[in-house]
Tab-separated table of C-alpha atoms in Angstrom:
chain	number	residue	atom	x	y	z
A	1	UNK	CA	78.486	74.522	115.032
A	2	UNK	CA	79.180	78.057	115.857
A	3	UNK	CA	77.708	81.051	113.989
A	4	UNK	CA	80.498	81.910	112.157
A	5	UNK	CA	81.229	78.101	111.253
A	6	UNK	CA	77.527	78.034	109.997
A	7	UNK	CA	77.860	81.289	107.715
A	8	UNK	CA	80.901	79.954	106.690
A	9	UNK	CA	78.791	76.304	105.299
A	10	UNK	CA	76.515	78.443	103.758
A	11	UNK	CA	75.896	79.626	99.766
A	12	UNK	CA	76.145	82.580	100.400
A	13	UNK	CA	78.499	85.068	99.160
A	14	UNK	CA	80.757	86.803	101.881
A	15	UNK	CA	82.932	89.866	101.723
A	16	UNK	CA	85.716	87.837	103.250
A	17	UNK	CA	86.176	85.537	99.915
A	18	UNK	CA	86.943	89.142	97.900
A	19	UNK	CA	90.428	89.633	97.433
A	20	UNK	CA	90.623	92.977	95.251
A	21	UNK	CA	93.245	94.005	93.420
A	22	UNK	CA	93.409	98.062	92.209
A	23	UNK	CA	96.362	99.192	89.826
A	24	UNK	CA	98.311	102.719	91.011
A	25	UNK	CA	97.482	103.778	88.005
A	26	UNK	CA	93.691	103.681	88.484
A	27	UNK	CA	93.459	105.356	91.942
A	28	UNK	CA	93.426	108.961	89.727
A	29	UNK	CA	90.997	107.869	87.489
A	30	UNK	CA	88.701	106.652	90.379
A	31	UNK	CA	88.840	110.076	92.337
A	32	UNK	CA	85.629	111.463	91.805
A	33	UNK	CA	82.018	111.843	93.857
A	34	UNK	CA	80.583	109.128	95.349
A	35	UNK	CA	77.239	107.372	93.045
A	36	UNK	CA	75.111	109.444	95.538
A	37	UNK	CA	76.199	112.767	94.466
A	38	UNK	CA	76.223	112.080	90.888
A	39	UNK	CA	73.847	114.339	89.947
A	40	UNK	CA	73.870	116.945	92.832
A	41	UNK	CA	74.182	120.883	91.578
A	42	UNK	CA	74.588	123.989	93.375
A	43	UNK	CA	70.394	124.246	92.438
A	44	UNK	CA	69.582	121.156	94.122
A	45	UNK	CA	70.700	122.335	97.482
A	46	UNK	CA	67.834	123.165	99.590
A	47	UNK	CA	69.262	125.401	102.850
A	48	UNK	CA	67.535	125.618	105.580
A	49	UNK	CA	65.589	128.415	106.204
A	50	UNK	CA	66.632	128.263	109.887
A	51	UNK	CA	70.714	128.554	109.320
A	52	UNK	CA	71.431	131.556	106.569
A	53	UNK	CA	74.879	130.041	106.674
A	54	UNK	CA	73.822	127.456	104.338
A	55	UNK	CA	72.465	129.872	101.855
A	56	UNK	CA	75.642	132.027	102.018
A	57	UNK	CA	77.572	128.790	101.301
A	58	UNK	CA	76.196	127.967	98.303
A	59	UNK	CA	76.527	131.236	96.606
A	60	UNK	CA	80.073	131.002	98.150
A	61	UNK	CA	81.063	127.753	96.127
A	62	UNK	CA	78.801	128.883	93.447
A	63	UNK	CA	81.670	131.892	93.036
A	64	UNK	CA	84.405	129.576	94.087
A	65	UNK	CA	83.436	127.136	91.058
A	66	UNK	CA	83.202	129.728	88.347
A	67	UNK	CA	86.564	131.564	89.820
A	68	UNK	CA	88.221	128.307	89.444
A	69	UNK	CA	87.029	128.146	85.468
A	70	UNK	CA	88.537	131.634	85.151
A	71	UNK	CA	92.510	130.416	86.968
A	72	UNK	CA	92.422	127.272	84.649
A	73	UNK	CA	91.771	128.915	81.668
A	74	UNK	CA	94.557	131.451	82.591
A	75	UNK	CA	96.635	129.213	83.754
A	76	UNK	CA	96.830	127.481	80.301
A	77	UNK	CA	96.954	130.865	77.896
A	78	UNK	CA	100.487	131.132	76.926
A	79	UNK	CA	101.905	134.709	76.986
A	80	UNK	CA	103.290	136.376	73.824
A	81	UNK	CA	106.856	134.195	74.182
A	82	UNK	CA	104.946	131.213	74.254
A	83	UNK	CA	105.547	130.665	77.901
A	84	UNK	CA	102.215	129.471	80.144
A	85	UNK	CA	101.445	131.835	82.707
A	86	UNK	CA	102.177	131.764	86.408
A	87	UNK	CA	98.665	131.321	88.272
A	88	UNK	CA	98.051	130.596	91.436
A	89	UNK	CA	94.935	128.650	92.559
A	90	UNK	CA	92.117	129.686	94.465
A	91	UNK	CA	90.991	127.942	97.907
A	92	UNK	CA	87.371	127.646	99.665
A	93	UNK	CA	87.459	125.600	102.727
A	94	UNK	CA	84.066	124.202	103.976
A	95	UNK	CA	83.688	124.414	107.717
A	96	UNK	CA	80.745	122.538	109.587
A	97	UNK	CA	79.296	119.740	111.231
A	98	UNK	CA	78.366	116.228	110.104
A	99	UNK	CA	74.917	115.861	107.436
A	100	UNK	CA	74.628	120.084	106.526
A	101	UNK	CA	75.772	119.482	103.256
A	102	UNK	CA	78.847	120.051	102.642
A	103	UNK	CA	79.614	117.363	100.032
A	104	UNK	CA	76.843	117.746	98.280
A	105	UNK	CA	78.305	121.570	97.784
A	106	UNK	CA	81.862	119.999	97.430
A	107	UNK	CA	80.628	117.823	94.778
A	108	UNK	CA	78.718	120.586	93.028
A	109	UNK	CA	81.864	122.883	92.580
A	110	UNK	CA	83.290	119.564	91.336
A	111	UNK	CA	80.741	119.270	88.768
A	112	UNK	CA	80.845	122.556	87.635
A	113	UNK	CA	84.776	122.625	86.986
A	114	UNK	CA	86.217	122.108	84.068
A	115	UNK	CA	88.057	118.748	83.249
A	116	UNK	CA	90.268	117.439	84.600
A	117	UNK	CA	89.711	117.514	88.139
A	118	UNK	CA	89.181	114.664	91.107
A	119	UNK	CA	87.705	114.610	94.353
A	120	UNK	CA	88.118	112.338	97.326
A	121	UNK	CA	88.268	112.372	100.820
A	122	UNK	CA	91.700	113.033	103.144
A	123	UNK	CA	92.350	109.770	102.953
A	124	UNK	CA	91.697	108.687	100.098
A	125	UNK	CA	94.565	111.065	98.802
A	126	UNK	CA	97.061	110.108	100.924
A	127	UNK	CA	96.446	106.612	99.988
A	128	UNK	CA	97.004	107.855	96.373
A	129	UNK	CA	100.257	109.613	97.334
A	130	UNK	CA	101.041	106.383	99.159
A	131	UNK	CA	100.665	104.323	96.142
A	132	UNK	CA	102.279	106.555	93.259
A	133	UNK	CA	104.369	108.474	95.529
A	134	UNK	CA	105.103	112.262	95.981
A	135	UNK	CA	106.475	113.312	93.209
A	136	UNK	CA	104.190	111.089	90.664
A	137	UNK	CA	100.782	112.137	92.804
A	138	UNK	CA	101.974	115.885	92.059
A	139	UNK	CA	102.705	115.129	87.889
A	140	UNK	CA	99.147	113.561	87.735
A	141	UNK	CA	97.287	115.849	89.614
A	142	UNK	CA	98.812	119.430	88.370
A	143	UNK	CA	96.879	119.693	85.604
A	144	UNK	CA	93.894	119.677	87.325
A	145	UNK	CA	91.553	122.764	87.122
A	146	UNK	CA	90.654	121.609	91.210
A	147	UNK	CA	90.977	119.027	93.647
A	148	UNK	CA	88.291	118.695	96.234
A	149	UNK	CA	89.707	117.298	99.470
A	150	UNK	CA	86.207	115.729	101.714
A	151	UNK	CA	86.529	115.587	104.817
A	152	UNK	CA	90.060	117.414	105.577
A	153	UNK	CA	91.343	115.538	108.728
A	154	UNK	CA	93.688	117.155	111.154
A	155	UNK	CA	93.995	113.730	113.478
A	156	UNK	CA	97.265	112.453	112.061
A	157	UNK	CA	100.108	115.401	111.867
A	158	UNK	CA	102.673	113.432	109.395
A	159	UNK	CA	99.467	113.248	106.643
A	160	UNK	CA	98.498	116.599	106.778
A	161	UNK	CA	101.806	117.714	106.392
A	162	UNK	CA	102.308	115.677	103.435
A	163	UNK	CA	98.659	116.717	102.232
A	164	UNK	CA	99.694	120.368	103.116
A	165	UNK	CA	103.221	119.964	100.984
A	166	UNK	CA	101.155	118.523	98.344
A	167	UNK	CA	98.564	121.116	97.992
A	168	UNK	CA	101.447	123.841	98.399
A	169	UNK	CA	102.936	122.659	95.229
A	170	UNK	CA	99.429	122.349	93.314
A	171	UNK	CA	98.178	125.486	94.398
A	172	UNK	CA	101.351	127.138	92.742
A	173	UNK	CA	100.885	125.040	89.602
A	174	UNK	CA	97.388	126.900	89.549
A	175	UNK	CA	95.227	124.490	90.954
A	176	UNK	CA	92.414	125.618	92.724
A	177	UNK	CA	91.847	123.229	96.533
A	178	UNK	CA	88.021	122.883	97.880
A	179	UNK	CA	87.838	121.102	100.963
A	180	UNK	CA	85.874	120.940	104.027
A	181	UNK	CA	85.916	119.618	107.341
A	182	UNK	CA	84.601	116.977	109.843
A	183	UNK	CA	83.801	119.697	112.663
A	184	UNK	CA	81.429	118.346	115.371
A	185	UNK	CA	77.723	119.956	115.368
A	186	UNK	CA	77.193	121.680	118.816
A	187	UNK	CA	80.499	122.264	120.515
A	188	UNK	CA	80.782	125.738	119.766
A	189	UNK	CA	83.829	127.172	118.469
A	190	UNK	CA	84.944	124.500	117.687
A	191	UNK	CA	84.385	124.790	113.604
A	192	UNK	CA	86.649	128.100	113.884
A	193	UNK	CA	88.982	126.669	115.602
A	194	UNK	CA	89.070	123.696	113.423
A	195	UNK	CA	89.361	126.205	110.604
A	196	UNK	CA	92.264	128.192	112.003
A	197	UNK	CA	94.426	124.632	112.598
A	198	UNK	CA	93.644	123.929	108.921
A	199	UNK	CA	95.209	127.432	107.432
A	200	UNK	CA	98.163	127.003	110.332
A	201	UNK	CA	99.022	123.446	108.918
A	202	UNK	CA	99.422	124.321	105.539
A	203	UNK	CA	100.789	127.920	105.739
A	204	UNK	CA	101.542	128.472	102.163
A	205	UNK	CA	98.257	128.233	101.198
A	206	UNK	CA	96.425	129.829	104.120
A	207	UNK	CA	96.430	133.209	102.215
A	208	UNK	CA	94.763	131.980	99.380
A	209	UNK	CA	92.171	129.347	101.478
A	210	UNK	CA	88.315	131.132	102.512
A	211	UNK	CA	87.099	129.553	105.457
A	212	UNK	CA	83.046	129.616	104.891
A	213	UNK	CA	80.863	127.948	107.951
A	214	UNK	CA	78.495	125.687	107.263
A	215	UNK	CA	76.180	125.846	110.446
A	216	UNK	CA	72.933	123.172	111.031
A	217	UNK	CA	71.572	120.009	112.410
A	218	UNK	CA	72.512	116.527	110.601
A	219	UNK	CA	70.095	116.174	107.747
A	220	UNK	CA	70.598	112.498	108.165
A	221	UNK	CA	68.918	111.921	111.556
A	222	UNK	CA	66.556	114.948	110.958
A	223	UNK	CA	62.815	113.391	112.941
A	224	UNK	CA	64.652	109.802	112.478
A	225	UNK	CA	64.430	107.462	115.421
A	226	UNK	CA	67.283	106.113	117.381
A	227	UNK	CA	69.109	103.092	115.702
A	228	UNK	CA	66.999	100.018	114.702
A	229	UNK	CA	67.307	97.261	116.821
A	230	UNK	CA	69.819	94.422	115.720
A	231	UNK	CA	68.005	91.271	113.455
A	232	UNK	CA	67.792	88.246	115.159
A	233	UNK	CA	70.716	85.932	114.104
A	234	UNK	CA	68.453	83.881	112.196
A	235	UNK	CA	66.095	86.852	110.644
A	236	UNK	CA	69.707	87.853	109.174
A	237	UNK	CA	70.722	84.584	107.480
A	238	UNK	CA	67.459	85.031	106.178
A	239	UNK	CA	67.137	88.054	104.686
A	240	UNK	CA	70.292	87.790	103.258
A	241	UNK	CA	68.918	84.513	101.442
A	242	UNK	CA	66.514	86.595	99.978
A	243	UNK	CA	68.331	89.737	98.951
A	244	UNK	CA	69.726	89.060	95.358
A	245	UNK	CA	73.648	90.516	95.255
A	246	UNK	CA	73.682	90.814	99.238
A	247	UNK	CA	76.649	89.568	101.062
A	248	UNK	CA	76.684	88.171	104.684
A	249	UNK	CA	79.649	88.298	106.942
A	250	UNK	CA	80.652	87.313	110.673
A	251	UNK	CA	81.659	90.265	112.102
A	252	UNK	CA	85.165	89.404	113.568
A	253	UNK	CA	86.011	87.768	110.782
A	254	UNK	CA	84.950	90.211	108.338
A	255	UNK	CA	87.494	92.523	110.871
A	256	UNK	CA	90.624	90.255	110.143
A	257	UNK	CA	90.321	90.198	106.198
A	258	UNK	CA	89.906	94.028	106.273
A	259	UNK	CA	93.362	94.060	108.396
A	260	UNK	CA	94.782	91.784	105.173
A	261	UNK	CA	93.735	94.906	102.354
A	262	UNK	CA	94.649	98.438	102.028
A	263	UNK	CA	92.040	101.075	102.693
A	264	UNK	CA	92.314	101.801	98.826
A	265	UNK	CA	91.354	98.799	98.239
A	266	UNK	CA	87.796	98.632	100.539
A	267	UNK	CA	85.406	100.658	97.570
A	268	UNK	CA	86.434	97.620	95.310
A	269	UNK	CA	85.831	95.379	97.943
A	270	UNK	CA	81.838	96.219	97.951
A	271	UNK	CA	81.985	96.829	94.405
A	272	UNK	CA	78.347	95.181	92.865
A	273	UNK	CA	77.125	94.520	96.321
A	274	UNK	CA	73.227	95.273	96.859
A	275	UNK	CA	73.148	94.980	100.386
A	276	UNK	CA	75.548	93.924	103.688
A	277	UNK	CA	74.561	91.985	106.198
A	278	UNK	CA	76.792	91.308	109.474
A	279	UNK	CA	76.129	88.577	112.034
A	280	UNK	CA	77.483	89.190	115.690
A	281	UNK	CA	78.406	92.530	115.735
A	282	UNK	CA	80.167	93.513	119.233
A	283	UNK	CA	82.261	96.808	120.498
A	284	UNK	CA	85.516	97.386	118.757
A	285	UNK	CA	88.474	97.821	121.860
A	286	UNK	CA	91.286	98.154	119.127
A	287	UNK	CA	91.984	101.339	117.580
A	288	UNK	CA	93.413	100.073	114.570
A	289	UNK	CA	90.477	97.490	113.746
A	290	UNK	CA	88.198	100.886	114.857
A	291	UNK	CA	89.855	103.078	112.090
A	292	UNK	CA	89.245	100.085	108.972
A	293	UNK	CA	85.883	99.821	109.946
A	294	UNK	CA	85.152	103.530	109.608
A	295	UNK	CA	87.026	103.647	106.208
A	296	UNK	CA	84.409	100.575	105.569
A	297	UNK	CA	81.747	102.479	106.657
A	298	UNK	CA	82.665	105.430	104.497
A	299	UNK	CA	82.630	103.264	101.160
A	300	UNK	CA	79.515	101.901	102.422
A	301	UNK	CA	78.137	104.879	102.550
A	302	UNK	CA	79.472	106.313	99.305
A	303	UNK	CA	78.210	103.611	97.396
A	304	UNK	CA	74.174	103.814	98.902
A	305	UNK	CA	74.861	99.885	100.295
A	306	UNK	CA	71.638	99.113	102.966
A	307	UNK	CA	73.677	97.385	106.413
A	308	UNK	CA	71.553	95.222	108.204
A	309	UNK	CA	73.381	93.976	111.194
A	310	UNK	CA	73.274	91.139	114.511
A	311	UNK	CA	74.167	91.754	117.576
A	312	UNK	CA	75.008	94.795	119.136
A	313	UNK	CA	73.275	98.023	117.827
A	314	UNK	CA	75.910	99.868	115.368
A	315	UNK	CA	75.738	103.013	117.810
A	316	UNK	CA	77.555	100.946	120.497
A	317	UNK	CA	80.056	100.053	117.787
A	318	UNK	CA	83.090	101.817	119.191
A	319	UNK	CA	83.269	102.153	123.090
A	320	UNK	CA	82.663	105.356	125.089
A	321	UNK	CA	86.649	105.541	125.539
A	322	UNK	CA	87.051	105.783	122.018
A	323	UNK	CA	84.633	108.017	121.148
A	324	UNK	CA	86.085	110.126	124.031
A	325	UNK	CA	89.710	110.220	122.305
A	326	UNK	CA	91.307	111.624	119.516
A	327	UNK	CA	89.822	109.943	116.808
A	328	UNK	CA	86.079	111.317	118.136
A	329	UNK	CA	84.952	112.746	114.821
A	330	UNK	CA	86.075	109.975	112.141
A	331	UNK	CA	84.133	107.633	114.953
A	332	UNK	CA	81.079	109.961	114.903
A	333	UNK	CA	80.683	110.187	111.467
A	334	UNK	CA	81.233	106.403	110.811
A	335	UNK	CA	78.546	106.009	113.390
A	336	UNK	CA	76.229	108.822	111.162
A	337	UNK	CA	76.485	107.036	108.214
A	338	UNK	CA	75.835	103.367	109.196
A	339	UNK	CA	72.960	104.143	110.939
A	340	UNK	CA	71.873	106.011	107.847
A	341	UNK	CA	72.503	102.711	105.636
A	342	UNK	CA	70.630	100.396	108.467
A	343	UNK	CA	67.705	102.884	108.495
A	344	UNK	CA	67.569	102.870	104.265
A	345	UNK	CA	67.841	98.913	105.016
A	346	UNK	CA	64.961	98.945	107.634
A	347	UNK	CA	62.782	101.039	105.398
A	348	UNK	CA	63.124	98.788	101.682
């Protein structure tokens, strides 16, 4: 019997037997902070004492956040013929490597606006246009006092020039944008660069947008050791045993059921999961199958879910080719964030 086969004759519950289903009309309501930054603030935010850029960020979105109070509440004063006003909103774009905060400040200017407002990452909103379509994305969304946009991706031209149409026609509706960026740490220049693409793609709204650099090591792997070493096959079917509300997977086959789902549909996929274990994980060669699993590993990591994997370490994941192509920085940060689960895993 073959690993998978034997996972497969087993009690225990798999991701692969989830088959999710998530209404259009829910996708808005869902669009807020991940569980993790629930209860983050502007206060909570400790810079480091070694990059001042961090400290001027926060008092940057600190003003952002109480500028975009002031544009809603304009925006919905009607003038003396009864007519609202014409206000356009304000933009704050958050430029900077992986783990120096920058959601936690994106999610603290969410916090601090007033309602209603949604937050999600690049993808996440074109998957929402996707779903309710242009016109119906801009209806639900213009009355928001902001959107925060995570992880702003310049990778894919036709989605950033829908993203950029879309924010266009917000902005002039008076909704303020907050986004930031998936710059590399260390390759200097890069984060301006990265900045100046962002206000050349969406040109409307490049006079209004503050680029504000966010400069510092990756808090996540800050005096961590490399990655753990992969469980032993059997360790893994164990463990998983003994972890109430876990789920263990083969890893191919967990690959072909996300190729069956949307990527809107992968947070309800681990919805009520307490842990994930994966048997026989191996280097990705696909670039499609690459690009679900970082979307996986971005719910993952949203949601605080331990990984706990066999195999292959999950920093050999995705080849050197791919990390040496296009996609580089969606790969990279996958690669961040799993090894942050597998450590949280390693250390309960």
């Amino acid at each position: 019997m073959s690993n998978a086969d034997s996972l497969r004759s087993s009690a225990q519950e798999r991701l692969v037997d989830r088959h999710p289903e998530v209404p259009a009309d829910q996708l808005v309501a869902q669009m807020v902070p991940p569980p993790m930054f629930d209860e983050v603030s502007f206060d909570s935010y400790i810079p480091d004492p070694k990059e001042p850029s961090q400290a001027a960020a926060v008092r940057k979105a600190e003003e952002f956040a109480g500028e975009v109070a002031k544009i809603h509440q304009a925006v919905h004063k009607k003038s003396l013929f009864g007519k609202k006003k014409q206000v356009t909103g304000a933009g704050l774009y958050l430029d900077g490597g992986f783990g120096v905060g920058k959601t936690h400040l994106l999610a603290s200017i969410f916090h601090s606006a007033p309602a209603p407002k949604s937050f999600g990452t690049f993808g996440e909103l074109t998957n929402l246009v996707g779903a309710l379509g242009f016109t119906n994305a801009v209806e639900r969304l213009s009355a928001n006092s902001v959107l925060c946009i995570d992880e702003f991706e310049l990778d894919d031209p036709g989605d950033t020039m829908l993203v950029s149409r879309l924010l266009t026609e917000l902005s002039a509706k008076g909704v303020s944008i907050a986004a930031t960026s998936n710059t590399l740490p260390g390759q200097l220049g890069e984060g301006r660069f990265a900045a100046q693409d962002f206000l050349r793609e969406i040109k409307k709204l490049g006079s209004i947008f503050e680029p504000v650099r966010v400069d510092g090591p990756d808090y996540r792997h800050r005096d961590l050791p490399p990655a753990p070493e992969p469980t032993s096959a059997a360790a893994l079917t164990e463990r998983a045993a003994a972890t109430k509300g876990s789920t263990l997977d083969d890893f191919d086959e967990l690959l072909k059921h996300l190729s069956t789902l949307h990527p809107s549909k992968f947070g309800a996929l681990i919805a009520g999961v307490s842990s994930v274990f994966i048997a026989n994980v191996h280097p990705v060669a696909d670039q499609a199958v690459a690009l679900r699993i970082v979307v996986l590993a971005d719910r993952l990591y949203d949601a605080s879910i331990p990984v706990t994997v066999s195999g292959a370490k999950l920093d050999q994941i995705f080849s050197q080719e791919m990390l040496d192509g296009g996609y580089r920085k969606k790969y990279l940060r996958a690669i961040s964030r799993l090894l942050a689960l597998s450590r949280f895993e390693v250390a309960a």
